[in-house]
Coordinates of C-alpha atoms and ligand atoms in Angstrom, one line a residue:
X73 CA 89.9 114.2 68.1
X74 CA 90.7 114.9 71.7
X75 CA 88.3 116.5 74.1
X76 CA 88.7 120.1 75.3
X77 CA 86.5 121.7 78.0
X78 CA 85.9 125.4 78.0
X79 CA 85.8 126.5 81.7
X80 CA 83.4 129.2 83.0
X81 CA 86.0 131.9 82.5
X82 CA 86.8 130.9 78.9
X83 CA 90.1 129.1 79.7
X84 CA 90.4 125.8 77.7
X85 CA 91.4 122.7 79.6
X86 CA 92.1 119.3 77.9
X87 CA 89.5 117.0 79.5
X88 CA 91.8 114.0 79.9
X89 CA 94.9 114.5 82.1
X90 CA 97.5 112.4 83.9
X91 CA 97.0 111.9 87.6
X92 CA 100.0 111.5 89.9
X93 CA 98.4 110.7 93.3
X94 CA 100.6 108.0 94.8
X95 CA 103.1 108.2 92.0
X96 CA 106.4 107.8 93.8
X97 CA 108.6 110.9 93.3
X98 CA 111.3 108.7 91.7
X99 CA 108.8 107.5 89.0
X100 CA 106.9 110.7 88.5
X101 CA 109.1 112.6 86.0
X102 CA 109.3 109.6 83.7
X103 CA 105.5 109.1 83.9
X104 CA 104.9 112.7 83.0
X105 CA 107.4 112.6 80.2
X106 CA 105.8 109.4 78.8
X107 CA 102.3 110.9 79.0
X108 CA 103.4 114.1 77.2
X109 CA 105.1 112.0 74.5
X110 CA 101.9 110.1 73.8
X111 CA 99.7 113.2 73.6
X112 CA 98.5 114.2 77.1
X113 CA 98.6 117.9 77.6
X114 CA 97.2 118.1 81.1
X115 CA 98.9 117.0 84.4
X116 CA 97.1 117.0 87.7
X117 CA 99.3 117.1 90.9
X118 CA 98.9 118.5 94.4
X119 CA 101.2 119.9 97.1
X120 CA 100.2 117.0 99.3
X121 CA 101.4 114.4 96.8
X122 CA 105.0 115.7 97.4
X123 CA 105.9 115.3 93.8
X124 CA 105.4 118.7 92.2
X125 CA 109.1 119.1 91.7
X126 CA 109.2 115.9 89.7
X127 CA 106.2 116.9 87.7
X128 CA 108.0 120.1 86.7
X129 CA 111.1 118.1 85.8
X130 CA 109.0 115.8 83.5
X131 CA 107.4 118.7 81.7
X132 CA 110.8 120.3 81.1
X133 CA 112.2 117.0 79.9
X134 CA 109.4 116.7 77.3
X135 CA 110.7 119.7 75.4
X136 CA 107.2 121.1 75.0
X137 CA 106.6 124.8 75.4
X138 CA 105.2 125.7 78.8
X139 CA 102.1 127.1 77.2
X140 CA 101.3 123.7 75.6
X141 CA 100.9 121.9 78.9
X142 CA 97.9 122.5 81.3
X143 CA 99.2 122.3 84.9
X144 CA 96.8 121.8 87.7
X145 CA 97.7 121.6 91.4
X146 CA 96.0 121.7 94.8
X147 CA 96.6 123.6 98.0
X148 CA 96.7 121.4 101.1
X149 CA 94.6 122.2 104.2
X150 CA 97.6 123.1 106.4
X151 CA 98.2 126.0 104.0
X152 CA 94.6 127.4 104.2
X153 CA 94.3 131.1 105.2
X154 CA 94.9 134.2 103.2
X155 CA 98.6 134.6 103.6
X156 CA 99.2 130.9 103.9
X157 CA 97.6 130.2 100.6
X158 CA 99.4 133.0 98.8
X159 CA 102.6 131.5 100.1
X160 CA 101.4 128.0 99.1
X161 CA 101.3 129.3 95.5
X162 CA 104.9 130.5 95.8
X163 CA 105.9 127.0 97.1
X164 CA 104.0 125.3 94.2
X165 CA 105.4 127.4 91.4
X166 CA 108.9 127.2 93.0
X167 CA 108.8 123.4 92.9
X168 CA 107.1 123.1 89.5
X169 CA 109.6 125.7 88.1
X170 CA 106.9 127.9 86.4
X171 CA 105.6 131.4 86.9
X172 CA 102.0 130.8 86.3
X173 CA 99.6 127.9 86.9
X174 CA 96.7 126.9 84.7
X175 CA 94.4 125.7 87.5
X176 CA 94.8 125.8 91.3
X177 CA 92.1 124.2 93.5
X178 CA 91.6 123.7 97.2
X179 CA 92.3 120.1 98.0
X180 CA 89.2 119.7 100.1
X181 CA 86.9 121.7 102.4
X182 CA 87.5 121.9 106.1
X183 CA 83.9 121.9 107.2
X184 CA 84.5 122.5 110.9
X185 CA 86.7 125.5 110.2
X186 CA 85.1 126.7 107.0
X187 CA 86.3 130.2 107.5
X188 CA 89.9 129.1 106.7
X189 CA 88.5 127.4 103.5
X190 CA 86.9 130.7 102.6
X191 CA 90.1 132.7 103.3
X192 CA 92.1 130.2 101.2
X193 CA 89.7 130.5 98.3
X194 CA 89.8 134.3 98.5
X195 CA 93.6 134.1 98.2
X196 CA 93.0 132.1 95.0
X197 CA 90.7 134.9 93.8
X198 CA 93.5 137.3 94.3
X199 CA 96.0 135.1 92.4
X200 CA 93.4 134.9 89.6
X201 CA 92.9 138.7 89.5
X202 CA 96.7 139.1 89.4
X203 CA 97.1 136.7 86.5
X204 CA 99.2 134.3 88.5
X205 CA 96.7 131.5 87.9
X206 CA 94.4 131.1 84.8
X207 CA 91.5 129.4 86.7
X208 CA 90.6 128.4 90.2
X209 CA 88.4 125.7 91.8
X210 CA 87.8 123.2 94.5
X211 CA 88.0 119.5 95.2
X212 CA 85.8 117.2 97.3
X213 CA 83.1 119.8 97.7
X214 CA 79.5 118.5 98.3
X215 CA 76.6 120.6 97.0
X216 CA 76.2 122.1 100.5
X217 CA 79.9 123.1 100.6
X218 CA 79.5 124.7 97.2
X219 CA 76.5 126.7 98.5
X220 CA 78.5 128.0 101.5
X221 CA 81.4 129.0 99.3
X222 CA 79.3 130.7 96.6
X223 CA 77.5 132.7 99.3
X224 CA 80.7 134.1 100.7
X225 CA 83.0 134.5 97.7
X226 CA 82.9 136.2 94.2
X227 CA 84.4 133.8 91.6
X228 CA 82.4 130.7 90.8
X229 CA 84.9 127.8 90.9
X230 CA 85.8 126.6 87.4
X231 CA 86.3 123.0 88.5
X232 CA 85.1 120.6 91.3
X233 CA 87.3 117.5 91.5
X234 CA 85.6 114.6 93.2
X235 CA 85.7 110.8 93.6
X236 CA 83.8 109.7 90.5
X237 CA 83.8 106.3 88.8
X238 CA 81.0 103.9 87.8
X239 CA 80.4 102.5 91.3
X240 CA 80.1 106.1 92.8
X241 CA 79.1 108.5 90.1
X242 CA 77.8 111.3 92.3
X243 CA 74.6 112.4 90.4
X244 CA 73.9 115.1 93.1
X245 CA 77.3 116.7 92.8
X246 CA 77.2 116.6 89.0
X247 CA 73.8 118.3 89.0
X248 CA 75.0 121.0 91.5
X249 CA 78.2 121.6 89.4
X250 CA 76.2 121.8 86.2
X251 CA 73.7 124.3 87.8
X252 CA 76.6 126.6 88.7
X253 CA 78.6 126.2 85.5
X254 CA 81.3 124.2 87.2
X255 CA 83.2 121.4 85.3
X256 CA 83.1 118.1 87.2
X257 CA 86.5 116.4 87.3
X258 CA 86.8 112.8 88.3
X259 CA 89.4 111.6 90.6
X260 CA 90.0 107.8 90.7
X261 CA 88.1 107.9 87.3
X262 CA 88.9 104.2 86.6
X263 CA 88.1 103.2 90.2
X264 CA 91.6 102.5 91.5
X265 CA 90.1 103.6 94.9
X266 CA 87.5 100.8 94.9
X267 CA 89.9 98.6 97.0
X268 CA 89.3 101.1 99.8
X269 CA 88.6 99.0 103.0
X270 CA 85.3 100.9 103.5
X271 CA 83.7 98.4 101.1
X272 CA 83.9 95.5 103.6
X273 CA 82.3 92.3 102.2
X274 CA 81.4 94.0 98.9
X275 CA 85.0 95.1 98.3
X276 CA 85.8 94.7 94.7
X277 CA 87.4 96.6 91.8
X278 CA 85.3 98.4 89.2
X279 CA 88.0 97.4 86.7
X280 CA 86.7 93.8 87.0
X281 CA 83.1 94.7 86.5
X282 CA 81.5 92.3 83.9
X283 CA 79.3 95.0 82.4
X284 CA 82.3 97.1 81.6
X285 CA 84.2 94.1 80.2
X286 CA 81.2 93.3 77.9
X287 CA 81.0 96.8 76.6
X288 CA 84.8 96.9 76.1
X289 CA 84.7 93.6 74.2
X290 CA 82.2 95.1 71.7
X291 CA 84.7 98.0 71.0
X292 CA 88.0 96.1 71.4
X293 CA 88.8 98.3 74.5
X294 CA 89.6 97.6 78.1
X295 CA 87.3 98.4 81.1
X296 CA 89.5 101.4 81.9
X297 CA 89.2 102.8 78.4
X298 CA 85.4 102.3 78.5
X299 CA 85.3 104.3 81.8
X300 CA 87.4 107.1 80.5
X301 CA 85.3 107.4 77.3
X302 CA 82.2 107.5 79.5
X303 CA 83.6 110.4 81.5
X304 CA 84.5 112.3 78.3
X305 CA 81.2 111.7 76.5
X306 CA 79.3 112.9 79.6
X307 CA 81.3 116.1 79.6
X308 CA 83.7 115.5 82.5
X309 CA 87.4 115.8 83.0
X310 CA 89.2 112.7 84.2
X311 CA 92.8 112.3 85.5
X312 CA 93.7 108.6 85.6
X313 CA 96.9 107.8 87.4
X314 CA 99.5 105.4 86.1
X315 CA 103.2 105.1 86.3
X316 CA 103.3 102.2 83.8
X317 CA 104.1 103.3 80.2
X318 CA 101.7 100.9 78.5
X319 CA 98.8 101.8 80.8
X320 CA 99.6 105.5 80.4
X321 CA 99.4 105.1 76.6
X322 CA 96.3 102.8 76.9
X323 CA 94.5 105.5 79.0
X324 CA 95.0 108.1 76.2
X325 CA 93.9 105.7 73.5
X326 CA 90.2 106.5 73.9
X327 CA 89.6 108.9 71.0
X328 CA 88.9 106.4 68.3
X329 CA 85.6 104.8 69.5
X330 CA 82.2 106.0 70.7
X331 CA 79.8 104.7 73.3
X332 CA 76.1 104.6 72.4
X333 CA 73.5 106.3 74.5
X334 CA 72.4 102.8 75.7
X335 CA 76.0 101.9 76.7
X336 CA 76.4 105.2 78.7
X337 CA 73.1 104.4 80.5
X338 CA 74.3 100.9 81.3
X339 CA 77.4 102.4 82.9
X340 CA 75.4 105.1 84.8
X341 CA 73.3 102.2 86.2
X342 CA 76.3 100.7 88.0
X343 CA 76.2 103.5 90.6
X344 CA 76.0 102.0 94.1
X345 CA 75.9 105.3 95.9
X346 CA 78.7 104.0 98.2
X347 CA 81.8 106.1 98.5
X348 CA 85.2 104.4 98.6
X349 CA 87.3 107.4 99.6
X350 CA 87.1 109.6 102.6
X351 CA 83.8 111.5 103.4
X352 CA 84.5 115.2 102.8
X353 CA 82.2 116.0 105.8
X354 CA 84.3 114.1 108.2
X355 CA 87.4 115.9 109.3
X356 CA 90.3 113.7 110.0
X357 CA 92.9 115.2 112.4
X358 CA 95.8 113.5 110.7
X359 CA 95.1 115.8 107.7
X360 CA 96.6 118.5 109.8
X361 CA 99.8 116.7 110.5
X362 CA 101.2 117.1 107.0
X363 CA 103.3 120.2 106.5
X364 CA 104.0 121.2 102.9
X365 CA 107.8 121.8 102.6
X366 CA 109.2 125.0 101.2
X367 CA 110.2 125.1 97.6
Ligands
LIG1032 P1 99.7 101.7 87.7 O1 100.2 103.0 88.1 O2 100.6 100.5 88.0 O3 99.2 101.6 86.2 P2 92.7 105.7 89.5 O4 93.3 106.8 88.8 O5 91.3 105.4 89.0 O6 92.7 105.7 91.0 O7 93.5 104.3 89.1 C1 94.8 104.2 89.4 C2 95.2 102.8 89.6 O8 94.8 102.0 88.5 C3 96.7 102.6 89.8 O9 96.8 101.6 90.7 C4 97.2 102.2 88.4 O10 98.3 101.4 88.6 C5 96.0 101.4 87.9 N1 95.8 101.6 86.4 C6 96.0 102.7 85.7 N2 95.6 102.5 84.4 C7 95.2 101.3 84.3 C8 94.7 100.5 83.2 N3 94.5 101.0 82.0 N4 94.3 99.2 83.5 C9 94.4 98.7 84.8 N5 94.9 99.4 85.8 C10 95.3 100.7 85.6

């Protein structure tokens, strides 16, 4: 049995998808094709990853019907604003080679210029009303960002995609999402990000955590598989990235075992409260250097 999540507008999203952040364009089509051949039906990309074209190519090569694949992408901050975001949708669909997208989310808030974040989200609301996208959402929103958005817009986001792995499991964000009926989606779900330099002396990979290895050994599964199963059983979506065919297949081989309540609690207890990726409240000017090419 695979896990499906019903979003707050009734749209059904496969919980486990393939991530393609940092997948080189030359390897992305093959990764997507491999993933679809082993059973994935959800691909998460972003305009800023600069590989939407290759994602579209991989989906076409799979031979699957368009309606069988859930396609999610993100609008980059330099495309925030009403007209800009409407145009960003045209760029994304042009590159992906599709007419409609299943889920479009804002890549991150721009706290110091939140009015452009609001305008971008309102453009997504228009695309939703027009049937161009089936669901809309956000990424890297803290509970405070969500409150600001909800106060100024109409449609509650369907999804909030945030950094989330056993070393940083964001209980406050999960609670806020749940309160509002928003599905939490984990980026870096198996902790690829935990090599981020912000860790200093404590720098280590969650994939080498002994607790996860011990739980995995009891089920004949890897630490990565244990983490993915943890997300699924706790009701989250997860989008692990890999361009390696064996690891793509391994990450989807998580539907034949079950973690106990005690095991889930042991994984929850690994939270350090220390973020590895960028702080969504700190605006980095280099974010505004990247211009998303035309389709
Ligand atoms: P690769 O593409 O060579 O497989 P995350 O999505 O949590 O950020 O993790 C992505 C990173 O983890 C990538 O570096 C990816 O490398 C690696 N990875 C993906 N799946 C696995 C796995 N099952 N075991 C170990 N490493 C993995």
